[in-house]
PDB file of C-alpha atoms in Angstrom:
ATOM      1  CA  MET A   7      66.368  90.389 -48.508  1.00  0.00           C
ATOM      2  CA  ASP A   8      65.601  93.322 -50.710  1.00  0.00           C
ATOM      3  CA  LEU A   9      62.107  93.415 -51.855  1.00  0.00           C
ATOM      4  CA  LYS A  10      60.535  95.240 -54.805  1.00  0.00           C
ATOM      5  CA  ILE A  11      57.305  95.127 -56.152  1.00  0.00           C
ATOM      6  CA  LEU A  12      57.202  96.524 -59.644  1.00  0.00           C
ATOM      7  CA  LEU A  13      54.193  97.763 -61.729  1.00  0.00           C
ATOM      8  CA  PRO A  14      54.016  98.138 -65.511  1.00  0.00           C
ATOM      9  CA  PHE A  15      54.617 102.284 -64.848  1.00  0.00           C
ATOM     10  CA  ARG A  16      55.898 102.441 -61.386  1.00  0.00           C
ATOM     11  CA  ILE A  17      57.431 100.851 -58.245  1.00  0.00           C
ATOM     12  CA  PHE A  18      54.583  99.629 -55.953  1.00  0.00           C
ATOM     13  CA  ALA A  19      56.807  98.953 -53.211  1.00  0.00           C
ATOM     14  CA  GLU A  20      60.535  98.805 -52.206  1.00  0.00           C
ATOM     15  CA  GLU A  21      61.322  97.235 -48.851  1.00  0.00           C
ATOM     16  CA  THR A  22      64.802  96.243 -47.145  1.00  0.00           C
ATOM     17  CA  GLY A  23      65.496  93.824 -44.325  1.00  0.00           C
ATOM     18  CA  VAL A  24      62.909  91.177 -45.315  1.00  0.00           C
ATOM     19  CA  SER A  25      63.166  88.101 -43.676  1.00  0.00           C
ATOM     20  CA  ARG A  26      60.506  85.896 -45.327  1.00  0.00           C
ATOM     21  CA  ILE A  27      57.893  85.965 -48.484  1.00  0.00           C
ATOM     22  CA  VAL A  28      55.121  83.925 -49.168  1.00  0.00           C
ATOM     23  CA  ALA A  29      54.011  83.857 -52.748  1.00  0.00           C
ATOM     24  CA  GLU A  30      51.124  82.149 -54.675  1.00  0.00           C
ATOM     25  CA  THR A  31      51.587  80.072 -57.946  1.00  0.00           C
ATOM     26  CA  ARG A  32      48.913  77.944 -59.810  1.00  0.00           C
ATOM     27  CA  GLN A  33      50.495  74.716 -58.133  1.00  0.00           C
ATOM     28  CA  GLY A  34      50.057  76.497 -54.643  1.00  0.00           C
ATOM     29  CA  SER A  35      51.792  78.986 -52.247  1.00  0.00           C
ATOM     30  CA  PHE A  36      55.451  78.757 -51.843  1.00  0.00           C
ATOM     31  CA  GLY A  37      58.013  80.469 -49.095  1.00  0.00           C
ATOM     32  CA  ILE A  38      61.515  82.217 -49.529  1.00  0.00           C
ATOM     33  CA  LEU A  39      63.704  82.700 -46.874  1.00  0.00           C
ATOM     34  CA  PRO A  40      67.010  84.828 -47.197  1.00  0.00           C
ATOM     35  CA  HIS A  41      69.497  81.875 -48.052  1.00  0.00           C
ATOM     36  CA  ARG A  42      67.232  80.009 -50.588  1.00  0.00           C
ATOM     37  CA  LEU A  43      68.767  79.608 -53.900  1.00  0.00           C
ATOM     38  CA  ASP A  44      67.952  81.787 -56.322  1.00  0.00           C
ATOM     39  CA  CYS A  45      64.389  80.770 -58.521  1.00  0.00           C
ATOM     40  CA  VAL A  46      61.907  82.254 -60.781  1.00  0.00           C
ATOM     41  CA  ALA A  47      58.172  82.004 -60.434  1.00  0.00           C
ATOM     42  CA  ALA A  48      54.821  82.732 -62.214  1.00  0.00           C
ATOM     43  CA  LEU A  49      52.709  84.417 -59.973  1.00  0.00           C
ATOM     44  CA  ALA A  50      48.782  83.564 -59.930  1.00  0.00           C
ATOM     45  CA  PRO A  51      46.177  86.442 -58.544  1.00  0.00           C
ATOM     46  CA  GLY A  52      46.562  86.194 -54.916  1.00  0.00           C
ATOM     47  CA  ILE A  53      47.764  87.673 -51.845  1.00  0.00           C
ATOM     48  CA  LEU A  54      51.962  88.103 -51.421  1.00  0.00           C
ATOM     49  CA  THR A  55      52.894  88.281 -47.369  1.00  0.00           C
ATOM     50  CA  PHE A  56      56.121  89.389 -46.350  1.00  0.00           C
ATOM     51  CA  GLU A  57      57.778  90.120 -43.109  1.00  0.00           C
ATOM     52  CA  THR A  58      60.051  92.829 -42.021  1.00  0.00           C
ATOM     53  CA  LEU A  59      61.758  93.067 -38.590  1.00  0.00           C
ATOM     54  CA  ALA A  60      60.746  96.751 -38.619  1.00  0.00           C
ATOM     55  CA  GLY A  61      57.412  96.770 -39.910  1.00  0.00           C
ATOM     56  CA  GLY A  62      55.922  93.344 -38.989  1.00  0.00           C
ATOM     57  CA  GLU A  63      54.168  91.083 -41.252  1.00  0.00           C
ATOM     58  CA  VAL A  64      52.727  92.986 -44.552  1.00  0.00           C
ATOM     59  CA  PHE A  65      49.612  91.663 -47.202  1.00  0.00           C
ATOM     60  CA  VAL A  66      49.635  92.944 -50.677  1.00  0.00           C
ATOM     61  CA  ALA A  67      46.927  91.535 -53.101  1.00  0.00           C
ATOM     62  CA  VAL A  68      48.781  91.226 -56.546  1.00  0.00           C
ATOM     63  CA  ASP A  69      47.263  90.028 -60.102  1.00  0.00           C
ATOM     64  CA  GLU A  70      49.483  87.786 -62.563  1.00  0.00           C
ATOM     65  CA  GLY A  71      53.150  88.305 -62.659  1.00  0.00           C
ATOM     66  CA  VAL A  72      56.702  86.999 -62.248  1.00  0.00           C
ATOM     67  CA  LEU A  73      58.847  86.577 -58.800  1.00  0.00           C
ATOM     68  CA  VAL A  74      62.749  86.327 -59.739  1.00  0.00           C
ATOM     69  CA  LYS A  75      64.917  86.014 -56.599  1.00  0.00           C
ATOM     70  CA  THR A  76      68.627  86.340 -57.247  1.00  0.00           C
ATOM     71  CA  GLY A  77      71.108  86.288 -54.095  1.00  0.00           C
ATOM     72  CA  PRO A  78      69.484  88.631 -51.606  1.00  0.00           C
ATOM     73  CA  GLU A  79      67.271  90.806 -53.942  1.00  0.00           C
ATOM     74  CA  VAL A  80      63.619  89.651 -54.626  1.00  0.00           C
ATOM     75  CA  LEU A  81      61.807  91.328 -57.846  1.00  0.00           C
ATOM     76  CA  VAL A  82      58.207  90.917 -58.243  1.00  0.00           C
ATOM     77  CA  SER A  83      56.466  92.196 -61.318  1.00  0.00           C
ATOM     78  CA  VAL A  84      52.830  92.475 -61.721  1.00  0.00           C
ATOM     79  CA  ARG A  85      49.996  94.160 -63.577  1.00  0.00           C
ATOM     80  CA  ARG A  86      48.136  95.304 -60.398  1.00  0.00           C
ATOM     81  CA  ALA A  87      48.873  95.247 -56.860  1.00  0.00           C
ATOM     82  CA  LEU A  88      46.527  96.694 -53.849  1.00  0.00           C
ATOM     83  CA  ASP A  89      47.770  96.851 -50.218  1.00  0.00           C
ATOM     84  CA  GLY A  90      45.617  96.876 -47.261  1.00  0.00           C
ATOM     85  CA  SER A  91      46.074  95.550 -43.407  1.00  0.00           C
ATOM     86  CA  GLU A  92      42.580  93.366 -43.363  1.00  0.00           C
ATOM     87  CA  LEU A  93      43.544  89.963 -45.234  1.00  0.00           C
ATOM     88  CA  GLY A  94      40.056  89.280 -45.611  1.00  0.00           C
ATOM     89  CA  GLN A  95      39.039  92.438 -47.690  1.00  0.00           C
ATOM     90  CA  LEU A  96      42.379  91.723 -49.724  1.00  0.00           C
ATOM     91  CA  ARG A  97      41.240  88.335 -50.446  1.00  0.00           C
ATOM     92  CA  GLU A  98      37.808  89.692 -51.778  1.00  0.00           C
ATOM     93  CA  ALA A  99      39.645  92.372 -53.815  1.00  0.00           C
ATOM     94  CA  VAL A 100      41.668  89.710 -55.578  1.00  0.00           C
ATOM     95  CA  GLU A 101      38.440  87.620 -56.321  1.00  0.00           C
ATOM     96  CA  ARG A 102      36.374  90.887 -57.371  1.00  0.00           C
ATOM     97  CA  GLU A 103      39.055  92.727 -59.504  1.00  0.00           C
ATOM     98  CA  PHE A 104      41.741  90.563 -60.394  1.00  0.00           C
ATOM     99  CA  LEU A 105      40.089  87.177 -61.245  1.00  0.00           C
ATOM    100  CA  THR A 106      36.796  88.904 -62.732  1.00  0.00           C
ATOM    101  CA  VAL A 107      39.114  90.757 -65.175  1.00  0.00           C
ATOM    102  CA  ASN A 108      40.867  87.721 -66.365  1.00  0.00           C
ATOM    103  CA  GLU A 109      37.455  86.243 -67.145  1.00  0.00           C
ATOM    104  CA  ARG A 110      36.623  88.853 -69.141  1.00  0.00           C
ATOM    105  CA  GLU A 111      39.629  89.065 -70.775  1.00  0.00           C
ATOM    106  CA  LYS A 112      39.123  85.627 -71.954  1.00  0.00           C
ATOM    107  CA  SER A 113      35.816  86.013 -73.226  1.00  0.00           C
ATOM    108  CA  VAL A 114      37.187  89.099 -75.369  1.00  0.00           C
ATOM    109  CA  ARG A 115      40.107  87.166 -76.597  1.00  0.00           C
ATOM    110  CA  SER A 116      37.914  84.242 -77.925  1.00  0.00           C
ATOM    111  CA  ILE A 117      35.484  86.788 -79.417  1.00  0.00           C
ATOM    112  CA  LEU A 118      38.950  88.038 -81.295  1.00  0.00           C
ATOM    113  CA  ALA A 119      40.168  84.604 -82.063  1.00  0.00           C
ATOM    114  CA  LYS A 120      36.529  83.867 -83.853  1.00  0.00           C
ATOM    115  CA  MET A 121      36.510  87.260 -85.787  1.00  0.00           C
ATOM    116  CA  GLU A 122      40.071  86.471 -87.079  1.00  0.00           C
ATOM    117  CA  GLY A 123      39.275  83.278 -88.076  1.00  0.00           C
ATOM    118  CA  ASP A 124      36.170  84.388 -89.971  1.00  0.00           C
ATOM    119  CA  LEU A 125      38.842  87.149 -91.705  1.00  0.00           C
ATOM    120  CA  ILE A 126      41.054  84.708 -92.981  1.00  0.00           C
ATOM    121  CA  ARG A 127      38.142  82.175 -94.220  1.00  0.00           C
ATOM    122  CA  ARG A 128      36.752  85.355 -96.097  1.00  0.00           C
ATOM    123  CA  MET A 129      40.249  86.442 -97.440  1.00  0.00           C
ATOM    124  CA  ALA A 130      40.821  82.668 -98.536  1.00  0.00           C
ATOM    125  CA  ARG A 131      37.535  82.628-100.358  1.00  0.00           C
ATOM    126  CA  LEU A 132      38.144  85.842-102.209  1.00  0.00           C
ATOM    127  CA  ARG A 133      41.769  84.761-103.157  1.00  0.00           C
ATOM    128  CA  SER A 134      40.197  81.344-104.465  1.00  0.00           C
ATOM    129  CA  ASP A 135      37.577  83.095-106.464  1.00  0.00           C
TER     130      ASP A 135
END
């Protein structure tokens, strides 16, 4: 299989000769082998694992994104990715950087929703007066 990991502004990794891929979704991990049917999956922040004949097993920490398999090509499009050799350090990086930022984003979205609601109520009061 050919694997491409895409970030918003660049290609993070491009590998050929990939023999297997393991990715994480909200429902759990799943594996992809070369003859698997085409599929699409929403990825959760976690560790993407793939194996090549030349390089062995590789671990990449990925943020939320999408995995698309069509024929021998697998595209992974994520907001952020980190590579490293130590699986424990990558897991800590996912928890520290990706999951913490998601919690901050939820908080900011909640505050913005309250501000928008308040603005709409004020505009409705002005309109009715």
